[in-house]
Amino acid sequence: MVGESPVVAVGPALAVVLILLAVTAIAVAYIGRTGYGSRIGWAVVRATVQLILLGLLVAAIMDSLALSAAFIAVIAAVSSYTAAARIVGRRPRPRDAALTATAVAVPALVVVGVLLALGVIPLRGIAIIPIAGIVMGGAMAAAGLAGHHAREAITARWGEVEAGLALGLPAPFIRWEVCGRSAGAAIIPHLDQTRTVGLVSIPGAFVGMMLGGASPAAAAAMQLLVLVAILCCGSIAALLVCRYVAEGWYGQFRPDASSPPADSG
């Protein structure tokens, strides 16, 4: 039986609303010819199943540090693979995912390690799992956007790349000049979220802590920690991915090699 919620009334009415929202999003995507109509539907189905399983899983493993660490490893692998798929525009190779992990997962794990070492968060699964997941999720989004825009910039401005090569300039230097600004564009959503927190958006971590009985100050401190950590790791991820693209480590992106965005979800 689904438990009572102080915020959302869980029941048939909620199911109807969720279906209507999903159908509307799919219809708008099809009408706008975005190419993402079916992916929106699949994402909603996956999110529903995954959130139910997540609740059951976290409840079962949060008291075990070993199981919590294993779950965080799964989060790291999935977030790196998803970002890599968005970057390369196809199903990523294992080396693409491993390379992306150094930009997405490693900085987030370092941040979590520092927080644990300083005693900012307790050495408990219930604290480590959500923070690691949220920060990796933010880094994943930034890396995916940065890499996608970098790839598009190189293919769209391929003439400039060829001109630079003809002049004898190093290929990484030329590609960086073409796609380097993609890193800045990728962190704009996180920057706007941080700037408008409490004014436009009421973040989930803040609300969750308040509902759990935490003081407003403690909830605000926790949310601020999460937002700043996302900004930090997202910035690192976006910059590293653009650098990797410029170095050609994801392969040589050319107009004739470009393909539709991969379904990275």
JSON list of C-alpha atoms in Angstrom, two decimals, residues 31-254:
[
{"chain": "A", "resi": 31, "resn": "ILE", "atom": "CA", "xyz": [3.18, 18.72, -33.11]},
{"chain": "A", "resi": 32, "resn": "GLY", "atom": "CA", "xyz": [6.46, 20.61, -32.89]},
{"chain": "A", "resi": 33, "resn": "ARG", "atom": "CA", "xyz": [8.25, 17.82, -34.79]},
{"chain": "A", "resi": 34, "resn": "THR", "atom": "CA", "xyz": [11.00, 17.73, -32.19]},
{"chain": "A", "resi": 35, "resn": "GLY", "atom": "CA", "xyz": [11.69, 14.05, -32.72]},
{"chain": "A", "resi": 36, "resn": "TYR", "atom": "CA", "xyz": [11.38, 13.37, -29.00]},
{"chain": "A", "resi": 37, "resn": "GLY", "atom": "CA", "xyz": [7.71, 12.39, -28.71]},
{"chain": "A", "resi": 38, "resn": "SER", "atom": "CA", "xyz": [8.23, 8.67, -28.18]},
{"chain": "A", "resi": 39, "resn": "ARG", "atom": "CA", "xyz": [11.24, 9.32, -25.97]},
{"chain": "A", "resi": 40, "resn": "ILE", "atom": "CA", "xyz": [9.16, 11.47, -23.63]},
{"chain": "A", "resi": 41, "resn": "GLY", "atom": "CA", "xyz": [6.66, 8.65, -23.16]},
{"chain": "A", "resi": 42, "resn": "TRP", "atom": "CA", "xyz": [9.40, 6.11, -22.58]},
{"chain": "A", "resi": 43, "resn": "ALA", "atom": "CA", "xyz": [11.14, 8.45, -20.13]},
{"chain": "A", "resi": 44, "resn": "VAL", "atom": "CA", "xyz": [7.94, 8.82, -18.08]},
{"chain": "A", "resi": 45, "resn": "VAL", "atom": "CA", "xyz": [7.43, 5.05, -17.95]},
{"chain": "A", "resi": 46, "resn": "ARG", "atom": "CA", "xyz": [11.04, 4.48, -16.96]},
{"chain": "A", "resi": 47, "resn": "ALA", "atom": "CA", "xyz": [10.92, 7.22, -14.32]},
{"chain": "A", "resi": 48, "resn": "THR", "atom": "CA", "xyz": [7.79, 5.68, -12.76]},
{"chain": "A", "resi": 49, "resn": "VAL", "atom": "CA", "xyz": [9.31, 2.21, -12.50]},
{"chain": "A", "resi": 50, "resn": "GLN", "atom": "CA", "xyz": [12.74, 3.45, -11.46]},
{"chain": "A", "resi": 51, "resn": "LEU", "atom": "CA", "xyz": [11.43, 5.69, -8.68]},
{"chain": "A", "resi": 52, "resn": "ILE", "atom": "CA", "xyz": [9.37, 2.87, -7.19]},
{"chain": "A", "resi": 53, "resn": "LEU", "atom": "CA", "xyz": [12.37, 0.54, -7.30]},
{"chain": "A", "resi": 54, "resn": "LEU", "atom": "CA", "xyz": [14.62, 3.30, -5.94]},
{"chain": "A", "resi": 55, "resn": "GLY", "atom": "CA", "xyz": [12.46, 3.76, -2.87]},
{"chain": "A", "resi": 56, "resn": "LEU", "atom": "CA", "xyz": [12.47, 0.03, -2.16]},
{"chain": "A", "resi": 57, "resn": "LEU", "atom": "CA", "xyz": [16.20, -0.27, -2.83]},
{"chain": "A", "resi": 58, "resn": "VAL", "atom": "CA", "xyz": [17.32, 2.68, -0.72]},
{"chain": "A", "resi": 59, "resn": "ALA", "atom": "CA", "xyz": [15.18, 1.49, 2.18]},
{"chain": "A", "resi": 60, "resn": "ALA", "atom": "CA", "xyz": [16.87, -1.92, 1.95]},
{"chain": "A", "resi": 61, "resn": "ILE", "atom": "CA", "xyz": [20.50, -0.81, 1.60]},
{"chain": "A", "resi": 62, "resn": "MET", "atom": "CA", "xyz": [20.81, 2.53, 3.44]},
{"chain": "A", "resi": 63, "resn": "ASP", "atom": "CA", "xyz": [22.02, 0.85, 6.64]},
{"chain": "A", "resi": 64, "resn": "SER", "atom": "CA", "xyz": [24.85, -0.94, 4.82]},
{"chain": "A", "resi": 65, "resn": "LEU", "atom": "CA", "xyz": [27.87, 1.12, 3.77]},
{"chain": "A", "resi": 66, "resn": "ALA", "atom": "CA", "xyz": [29.07, -1.61, 1.39]},
{"chain": "A", "resi": 67, "resn": "LEU", "atom": "CA", "xyz": [25.72, -1.80, -0.43]},
{"chain": "A", "resi": 68, "resn": "SER", "atom": "CA", "xyz": [25.43, 1.99, -0.46]},
{"chain": "A", "resi": 69, "resn": "ALA", "atom": "CA", "xyz": [28.88, 2.24, -2.06]},
{"chain": "A", "resi": 70, "resn": "ALA", "atom": "CA", "xyz": [27.88, -0.35, -4.67]},
{"chain": "A", "resi": 71, "resn": "PHE", "atom": "CA", "xyz": [24.74, 1.61, -5.49]},
{"chain": "A", "resi": 72, "resn": "ILE", "atom": "CA", "xyz": [26.74, 4.82, -5.86]},
{"chain": "A", "resi": 73, "resn": "ALA", "atom": "CA", "xyz": [29.04, 2.96, -8.28]},
{"chain": "A", "resi": 74, "resn": "VAL", "atom": "CA", "xyz": [25.97, 2.07, -10.35]},
{"chain": "A", "resi": 75, "resn": "ILE", "atom": "CA", "xyz": [24.89, 5.72, -10.33]},
{"chain": "A", "resi": 76, "resn": "ALA", "atom": "CA", "xyz": [28.37, 6.74, -11.49]},
{"chain": "A", "resi": 77, "resn": "ALA", "atom": "CA", "xyz": [28.33, 4.21, -14.34]},
{"chain": "A", "resi": 78, "resn": "VAL", "atom": "CA", "xyz": [24.84, 5.12, -15.56]},
{"chain": "A", "resi": 79, "resn": "SER", "atom": "CA", "xyz": [25.42, 8.89, -15.37]},
{"chain": "A", "resi": 80, "resn": "SER", "atom": "CA", "xyz": [28.71, 8.58, -17.25]},
{"chain": "A", "resi": 81, "resn": "TYR", "atom": "CA", "xyz": [27.20, 6.36, -19.93]},
{"chain": "A", "resi": 82, "resn": "THR", "atom": "CA", "xyz": [24.21, 8.67, -20.38]},
{"chain": "A", "resi": 83, "resn": "ALA", "atom": "CA", "xyz": [26.37, 11.77, -20.73]},
{"chain": "A", "resi": 84, "resn": "ALA", "atom": "CA", "xyz": [28.71, 9.96, -23.13]},
{"chain": "A", "resi": 85, "resn": "ALA", "atom": "CA", "xyz": [25.78, 9.01, -25.37]},
{"chain": "A", "resi": 86, "resn": "ARG", "atom": "CA", "xyz": [24.68, 12.64, -25.53]},
{"chain": "A", "resi": 87, "resn": "ILE", "atom": "CA", "xyz": [28.22, 13.77, -26.31]},
{"chain": "A", "resi": 88, "resn": "VAL", "atom": "CA", "xyz": [29.00, 11.37, -29.15]},
{"chain": "A", "resi": 89, "resn": "GLY", "atom": "CA", "xyz": [25.46, 11.28, -30.59]},
{"chain": "A", "resi": 90, "resn": "ARG", "atom": "CA", "xyz": [25.31, 7.48, -30.73]},
{"chain": "A", "resi": 91, "resn": "ARG", "atom": "CA", "xyz": [25.66, 4.46, -28.51]},
{"chain": "A", "resi": 92, "resn": "PRO", "atom": "CA", "xyz": [28.93, 5.16, -26.70]},
{"chain": "A", "resi": 93, "resn": "ARG", "atom": "CA", "xyz": [31.86, 2.78, -26.65]},
{"chain": "A", "resi": 94, "resn": "PRO", "atom": "CA", "xyz": [33.15, 1.58, -23.27]},
{"chain": "A", "resi": 95, "resn": "ARG", "atom": "CA", "xyz": [36.13, 3.96, -23.62]},
{"chain": "A", "resi": 96, "resn": "ASP", "atom": "CA", "xyz": [33.74, 6.88, -24.24]},
{"chain": "A", "resi": 97, "resn": "ALA", "atom": "CA", "xyz": [31.87, 6.11, -21.03]},
{"chain": "A", "resi": 98, "resn": "ALA", "atom": "CA", "xyz": [35.10, 5.62, -19.08]},
{"chain": "A", "resi": 99, "resn": "LEU", "atom": "CA", "xyz": [36.47, 8.93, -20.36]},
{"chain": "A", "resi": 100, "resn": "THR", "atom": "CA", "xyz": [33.25, 10.71, -19.45]},
{"chain": "A", "resi": 101, "resn": "ALA", "atom": "CA", "xyz": [33.38, 9.19, -15.96]},
{"chain": "A", "resi": 102, "resn": "THR", "atom": "CA", "xyz": [36.54, 11.21, -15.25]},
{"chain": "A", "resi": 103, "resn": "ALA", "atom": "CA", "xyz": [34.49, 14.37, -15.86]},
{"chain": "A", "resi": 104, "resn": "VAL", "atom": "CA", "xyz": [31.14, 13.32, -14.35]},
{"chain": "A", "resi": 105, "resn": "ALA", "atom": "CA", "xyz": [31.69, 10.76, -11.60]},
{"chain": "A", "resi": 106, "resn": "VAL", "atom": "CA", "xyz": [35.20, 11.46, -10.32]},
{"chain": "A", "resi": 107, "resn": "PRO", "atom": "CA", "xyz": [34.67, 15.14, -9.33]},
{"chain": "A", "resi": 108, "resn": "ALA", "atom": "CA", "xyz": [31.41, 14.25, -7.58]},
{"chain": "A", "resi": 109, "resn": "LEU", "atom": "CA", "xyz": [33.05, 11.42, -5.66]},
{"chain": "A", "resi": 110, "resn": "VAL", "atom": "CA", "xyz": [35.89, 13.72, -4.62]},
{"chain": "A", "resi": 111, "resn": "VAL", "atom": "CA", "xyz": [33.38, 16.26, -3.31]},
{"chain": "A", "resi": 112, "resn": "VAL", "atom": "CA", "xyz": [31.51, 13.57, -1.35]},
{"chain": "A", "resi": 113, "resn": "GLY", "atom": "CA", "xyz": [34.83, 12.32, 0.04]},
{"chain": "A", "resi": 114, "resn": "VAL", "atom": "CA", "xyz": [35.78, 15.80, 1.21]},
{"chain": "A", "resi": 115, "resn": "LEU", "atom": "CA", "xyz": [32.38, 16.29, 2.85]},
{"chain": "A", "resi": 116, "resn": "LEU", "atom": "CA", "xyz": [32.80, 12.99, 4.70]},
{"chain": "A", "resi": 117, "resn": "ALA", "atom": "CA", "xyz": [36.37, 13.78, 5.74]},
{"chain": "A", "resi": 118, "resn": "LEU", "atom": "CA", "xyz": [35.34, 17.16, 7.14]},
{"chain": "A", "resi": 119, "resn": "GLY", "atom": "CA", "xyz": [32.35, 15.70, 8.96]},
{"chain": "A", "resi": 120, "resn": "VAL", "atom": "CA", "xyz": [29.88, 17.84, 7.01]},
{"chain": "A", "resi": 121, "resn": "ILE", "atom": "CA", "xyz": [27.77, 14.75, 6.23]},
{"chain": "A", "resi": 122, "resn": "PRO", "atom": "CA", "xyz": [27.62, 11.53, 8.27]},
{"chain": "A", "resi": 123, "resn": "LEU", "atom": "CA", "xyz": [29.06, 8.25, 7.05]},
{"chain": "A", "resi": 124, "resn": "ARG", "atom": "CA", "xyz": [25.63, 6.79, 6.41]},
{"chain": "A", "resi": 125, "resn": "GLY", "atom": "CA", "xyz": [23.99, 5.57, 3.22]},
{"chain": "A", "resi": 126, "resn": "ILE", "atom": "CA", "xyz": [20.91, 7.72, 3.75]},
{"chain": "A", "resi": 127, "resn": "ALA", "atom": "CA", "xyz": [23.12, 10.83, 3.56]},
{"chain": "A", "resi": 128, "resn": "ILE", "atom": "CA", "xyz": [25.73, 9.74, 1.02]},
{"chain": "A", "resi": 129, "resn": "ILE", "atom": "CA", "xyz": [23.43, 8.24, -1.65]},
{"chain": "A", "resi": 130, "resn": "PRO", "atom": "CA", "xyz": [21.21, 11.29, -2.30]},
{"chain": "A", "resi": 131, "resn": "ILE", "atom": "CA", "xyz": [24.07, 13.80, -2.27]},
{"chain": "A", "resi": 132, "resn": "ALA", "atom": "CA", "xyz": [26.22, 11.70, -4.60]},
{"chain": "A", "resi": 133, "resn": "GLY", "atom": "CA", "xyz": [23.25, 11.07, -6.89]},
{"chain": "A", "resi": 134, "resn": "ILE", "atom": "CA", "xyz": [22.16, 14.70, -7.08]},
{"chain": "A", "resi": 135, "resn": "VAL", "atom": "CA", "xyz": [25.67, 16.00, -7.73]},
{"chain": "A", "resi": 136, "resn": "MET", "atom": "CA", "xyz": [26.41, 13.34, -10.36]},
{"chain": "A", "resi": 137, "resn": "GLY", "atom": "CA", "xyz": [23.08, 14.08, -11.99]},
{"chain": "A", "resi": 138, "resn": "GLY", "atom": "CA", "xyz": [23.97, 17.75, -12.26]},
{"chain": "A", "resi": 139, "resn": "ALA", "atom": "CA", "xyz": [27.42, 16.94, -13.64]},
{"chain": "A", "resi": 140, "resn": "MET", "atom": "CA", "xyz": [25.85, 14.49, -16.10]},
{"chain": "A", "resi": 141, "resn": "ALA", "atom": "CA", "xyz": [23.50, 17.17, -17.44]},
{"chain": "A", "resi": 142, "resn": "ALA", "atom": "CA", "xyz": [26.29, 19.74, -17.78]},
{"chain": "A", "resi": 143, "resn": "ALA", "atom": "CA", "xyz": [28.66, 17.27, -19.46]},
{"chain": "A", "resi": 144, "resn": "GLY", "atom": "CA", "xyz": [26.00, 16.07, -21.88]},
{"chain": "A", "resi": 145, "resn": "LEU", "atom": "CA", "xyz": [25.00, 19.59, -22.88]},
{"chain": "A", "resi": 146, "resn": "ALA", "atom": "CA", "xyz": [28.58, 20.78, -23.22]},
{"chain": "A", "resi": 147, "resn": "GLY", "atom": "CA", "xyz": [29.62, 17.80, -25.32]},
{"chain": "A", "resi": 148, "resn": "HIS", "atom": "CA", "xyz": [26.51, 17.96, -27.51]},
{"chain": "A", "resi": 149, "resn": "HIS", "atom": "CA", "xyz": [26.99, 21.67, -28.20]},
{"chain": "A", "resi": 150, "resn": "ALA", "atom": "CA", "xyz": [30.72, 21.17, -28.79]},
{"chain": "A", "resi": 151, "resn": "ARG", "atom": "CA", "xyz": [30.03, 18.43, -31.34]},
{"chain": "A", "resi": 152, "resn": "GLU", "atom": "CA", "xyz": [27.43, 20.57, -33.10]},
{"chain": "A", "resi": 153, "resn": "ALA", "atom": "CA", "xyz": [29.77, 23.58, -33.13]},
{"chain": "A", "resi": 154, "resn": "ILE", "atom": "CA", "xyz": [32.57, 21.60, -34.75]},
{"chain": "A", "resi": 155, "resn": "THR", "atom": "CA", "xyz": [30.33, 20.05, -37.42]},
{"chain": "A", "resi": 156, "resn": "ALA", "atom": "CA", "xyz": [28.58, 23.37, -38.14]},
{"chain": "A", "resi": 157, "resn": "ARG", "atom": "CA", "xyz": [31.85, 25.30, -38.40]},
{"chain": "A", "resi": 158, "resn": "TRP", "atom": "CA", "xyz": [33.84, 22.57, -40.11]},
{"chain": "A", "resi": 159, "resn": "GLY", "atom": "CA", "xyz": [35.02, 25.01, -42.76]},
{"chain": "A", "resi": 160, "resn": "GLU", "atom": "CA", "xyz": [36.86, 26.99, -40.08]},
{"chain": "A", "resi": 161, "resn": "VAL", "atom": "CA", "xyz": [38.43, 23.82, -38.76]},
{"chain": "A", "resi": 162, "resn": "GLU", "atom": "CA", "xyz": [39.66, 22.85, -42.22]},
{"chain": "A", "resi": 163, "resn": "ALA", "atom": "CA", "xyz": [40.99, 26.38, -42.82]},
{"chain": "A", "resi": 164, "resn": "GLY", "atom": "CA", "xyz": [42.98, 26.23, -39.59]},
{"chain": "A", "resi": 165, "resn": "LEU", "atom": "CA", "xyz": [44.38, 22.82, -40.48]},
{"chain": "A", "resi": 166, "resn": "ALA", "atom": "CA", "xyz": [45.38, 24.13, -43.91]},
{"chain": "A", "resi": 167, "resn": "LEU", "atom": "CA", "xyz": [47.33, 26.89, -42.18]},
{"chain": "A", "resi": 168, "resn": "GLY", "atom": "CA", "xyz": [49.21, 24.30, -40.13]},
{"chain": "A", "resi": 169, "resn": "LEU", "atom": "CA", "xyz": [47.56, 25.07, -36.78]},
{"chain": "A", "resi": 170, "resn": "PRO", "atom": "CA", "xyz": [47.27, 22.18, -34.29]},
{"chain": "A", "resi": 171, "resn": "ALA", "atom": "CA", "xyz": [43.93, 20.39, -34.55]},
{"chain": "A", "resi": 172, "resn": "PRO", "atom": "CA", "xyz": [43.17, 20.53, -30.78]},
{"chain": "A", "resi": 173, "resn": "PHE", "atom": "CA", "xyz": [43.82, 24.28, -30.76]},
{"chain": "A", "resi": 174, "resn": "ILE", "atom": "CA", "xyz": [41.44, 24.87, -33.68]},
{"chain": "A", "resi": 175, "resn": "ARG", "atom": "CA", "xyz": [38.70, 22.66, -32.23]},
{"chain": "A", "resi": 176, "resn": "TRP", "atom": "CA", "xyz": [39.00, 24.38, -28.86]},
{"chain": "A", "resi": 177, "resn": "GLU", "atom": "CA", "xyz": [38.64, 27.79, -30.49]},
{"chain": "A", "resi": 178, "resn": "VAL", "atom": "CA", "xyz": [35.47, 26.54, -32.17]},
{"chain": "A", "resi": 179, "resn": "CYS", "atom": "CA", "xyz": [33.82, 24.66, -29.29]},
{"chain": "A", "resi": 180, "resn": "GLY", "atom": "CA", "xyz": [35.35, 26.11, -26.12]},
{"chain": "A", "resi": 181, "resn": "ARG", "atom": "CA", "xyz": [32.38, 28.36, -25.33]},
{"chain": "A", "resi": 182, "resn": "SER", "atom": "CA", "xyz": [30.12, 25.32, -25.11]},
{"chain": "A", "resi": 183, "resn": "ALA", "atom": "CA", "xyz": [31.29, 24.74, -21.54]},
{"chain": "A", "resi": 184, "resn": "GLY", "atom": "CA", "xyz": [29.91, 28.10, -20.40]},
{"chain": "A", "resi": 185, "resn": "ALA", "atom": "CA", "xyz": [26.55, 27.52, -22.08]},
{"chain": "A", "resi": 186, "resn": "ALA", "atom": "CA", "xyz": [26.18, 24.14, -20.38]},
{"chain": "A", "resi": 187, "resn": "ILE", "atom": "CA", "xyz": [26.26, 25.52, -16.83]},
{"chain": "A", "resi": 188, "resn": "ILE", "atom": "CA", "xyz": [23.68, 28.27, -17.43]},
{"chain": "A", "resi": 189, "resn": "PRO", "atom": "CA", "xyz": [20.73, 26.11, -16.21]},
{"chain": "A", "resi": 190, "resn": "HIS", "atom": "CA", "xyz": [22.54, 25.31, -12.95]},
{"chain": "A", "resi": 191, "resn": "LEU", "atom": "CA", "xyz": [23.58, 28.92, -12.55]},
{"chain": "A", "resi": 192, "resn": "ASP", "atom": "CA", "xyz": [20.01, 30.16, -13.03]},
{"chain": "A", "resi": 193, "resn": "GLN", "atom": "CA", "xyz": [18.72, 27.54, -10.60]},
{"chain": "A", "resi": 194, "resn": "THR", "atom": "CA", "xyz": [21.17, 28.69, -7.93]},
{"chain": "A", "resi": 195, "resn": "ARG", "atom": "CA", "xyz": [20.49, 32.39, -8.49]},
{"chain": "A", "resi": 196, "resn": "THR", "atom": "CA", "xyz": [16.71, 32.01, -8.28]},
{"chain": "A", "resi": 197, "resn": "VAL", "atom": "CA", "xyz": [16.45, 29.42, -5.52]},
{"chain": "A", "resi": 198, "resn": "GLY", "atom": "CA", "xyz": [13.79, 30.48, -3.04]},
{"chain": "A", "resi": 199, "resn": "LEU", "atom": "CA", "xyz": [12.48, 33.10, -5.46]},
{"chain": "A", "resi": 200, "resn": "VAL", "atom": "CA", "xyz": [11.37, 30.98, -8.41]},
{"chain": "A", "resi": 201, "resn": "SER", "atom": "CA", "xyz": [12.03, 27.37, -7.47]},
{"chain": "A", "resi": 202, "resn": "ILE", "atom": "CA", "xyz": [11.54, 25.62, -4.14]},
{"chain": "A", "resi": 203, "resn": "PRO", "atom": "CA", "xyz": [14.06, 22.75, -4.35]},
{"chain": "A", "resi": 204, "resn": "GLY", "atom": "CA", "xyz": [13.20, 19.19, -3.43]},
{"chain": "A", "resi": 205, "resn": "ALA", "atom": "CA", "xyz": [16.02, 18.73, -0.91]},
{"chain": "A", "resi": 206, "resn": "PHE", "atom": "CA", "xyz": [14.85, 21.78, 1.04]},
{"chain": "A", "resi": 207, "resn": "VAL", "atom": "CA", "xyz": [11.22, 20.65, 1.08]},
{"chain": "A", "resi": 208, "resn": "GLY", "atom": "CA", "xyz": [12.17, 17.08, 1.93]},
{"chain": "A", "resi": 209, "resn": "MET", "atom": "CA", "xyz": [14.21, 18.11, 4.95]},
{"chain": "A", "resi": 210, "resn": "MET", "atom": "CA", "xyz": [11.49, 20.44, 6.18]},
{"chain": "A", "resi": 211, "resn": "LEU", "atom": "CA", "xyz": [8.90, 17.64, 5.91]},
{"chain": "A", "resi": 212, "resn": "GLY", "atom": "CA", "xyz": [11.33, 15.36, 7.73]},
{"chain": "A", "resi": 213, "resn": "GLY", "atom": "CA", "xyz": [11.38, 17.71, 10.72]},
{"chain": "A", "resi": 214, "resn": "ALA", "atom": "CA", "xyz": [14.58, 19.66, 10.06]},
{"chain": "A", "resi": 215, "resn": "SER", "atom": "CA", "xyz": [14.79, 23.32, 10.98]},
{"chain": "A", "resi": 216, "resn": "PRO", "atom": "CA", "xyz": [14.55, 25.92, 8.18]},
{"chain": "A", "resi": 217, "resn": "ALA", "atom": "CA", "xyz": [18.21, 26.79, 8.76]},
{"chain": "A", "resi": 218, "resn": "ALA", "atom": "CA", "xyz": [19.35, 23.17, 8.45]},
{"chain": "A", "resi": 219, "resn": "ALA", "atom": "CA", "xyz": [17.21, 22.65, 5.34]},
{"chain": "A", "resi": 220, "resn": "ALA", "atom": "CA", "xyz": [18.58, 25.82, 3.76]},
{"chain": "A", "resi": 221, "resn": "ALA", "atom": "CA", "xyz": [22.17, 24.81, 4.56]},
{"chain": "A", "resi": 222, "resn": "MET", "atom": "CA", "xyz": [21.66, 21.39, 3.02]},
{"chain": "A", "resi": 223, "resn": "GLN", "atom": "CA", "xyz": [20.12, 22.85, -0.14]},
{"chain": "A", "resi": 224, "resn": "LEU", "atom": "CA", "xyz": [22.87, 25.44, -0.45]},
{"chain": "A", "resi": 225, "resn": "LEU", "atom": "CA", "xyz": [25.49, 22.69, -0.15]},
{"chain": "A", "resi": 226, "resn": "VAL", "atom": "CA", "xyz": [23.83, 20.71, -2.92]},
{"chain": "A", "resi": 227, "resn": "LEU", "atom": "CA", "xyz": [23.47, 23.70, -5.26]},
{"chain": "A", "resi": 228, "resn": "VAL", "atom": "CA", "xyz": [27.07, 24.85, -4.84]},
{"chain": "A", "resi": 229, "resn": "ALA", "atom": "CA", "xyz": [28.35, 21.27, -5.25]},
{"chain": "A", "resi": 230, "resn": "ILE", "atom": "CA", "xyz": [26.35, 20.94, -8.49]},
{"chain": "A", "resi": 231, "resn": "LEU", "atom": "CA", "xyz": [27.77, 24.23, -9.76]},
{"chain": "A", "resi": 232, "resn": "CYS", "atom": "CA", "xyz": [31.30, 23.13, -8.92]},
{"chain": "A", "resi": 233, "resn": "CYS", "atom": "CA", "xyz": [31.10, 19.63, -10.39]},
{"chain": "A", "resi": 234, "resn": "GLY", "atom": "CA", "xyz": [28.97, 20.76, -13.33]},
{"chain": "A", "resi": 235, "resn": "SER", "atom": "CA", "xyz": [31.53, 23.40, -14.26]},
{"chain": "A", "resi": 236, "resn": "ILE", "atom": "CA", "xyz": [34.38, 20.89, -14.03]},
{"chain": "A", "resi": 237, "resn": "ALA", "atom": "CA", "xyz": [32.45, 18.32, -16.08]},
{"chain": "A", "resi": 238, "resn": "ALA", "atom": "CA", "xyz": [31.53, 20.80, -18.83]},
{"chain": "A", "resi": 239, "resn": "LEU", "atom": "CA", "xyz": [35.08, 22.13, -19.13]},
{"chain": "A", "resi": 240, "resn": "LEU", "atom": "CA", "xyz": [36.70, 18.70, -19.17]},
{"chain": "A", "resi": 241, "resn": "VAL", "atom": "CA", "xyz": [34.29, 17.31, -21.75]},
{"chain": "A", "resi": 242, "resn": "CYS", "atom": "CA", "xyz": [34.86, 20.27, -24.10]},
{"chain": "A", "resi": 243, "resn": "ARG", "atom": "CA", "xyz": [38.59, 19.78, -23.65]},
{"chain": "A", "resi": 244, "resn": "TYR", "atom": "CA", "xyz": [38.25, 16.08, -24.47]},
{"chain": "A", "resi": 245, "resn": "VAL", "atom": "CA", "xyz": [36.23, 16.94, -27.59]},
{"chain": "A", "resi": 246, "resn": "ALA", "atom": "CA", "xyz": [38.88, 19.44, -28.66]},
{"chain": "A", "resi": 247, "resn": "GLU", "atom": "CA", "xyz": [41.61, 16.86, -28.17]},
{"chain": "A", "resi": 248, "resn": "GLY", "atom": "CA", "xyz": [39.69, 14.42, -30.36]},
{"chain": "A", "resi": 249, "resn": "TRP", "atom": "CA", "xyz": [39.43, 11.80, -27.63]},
{"chain": "A", "resi": 250, "resn": "TYR", "atom": "CA", "xyz": [35.79, 11.08, -28.51]},
{"chain": "A", "resi": 251, "resn": "GLY", "atom": "CA", "xyz": [36.70, 10.72, -32.16]},
{"chain": "A", "resi": 252, "resn": "GLN", "atom": "CA", "xyz": [36.81, 13.12, -35.09]},
{"chain": "A", "resi": 253, "resn": "PHE", "atom": "CA", "xyz": [33.49, 14.90, -35.48]},
{"chain": "A", "resi": 254, "resn": "ARG", "atom": "CA", "xyz": [32.83, 15.94, -39.09]}
]
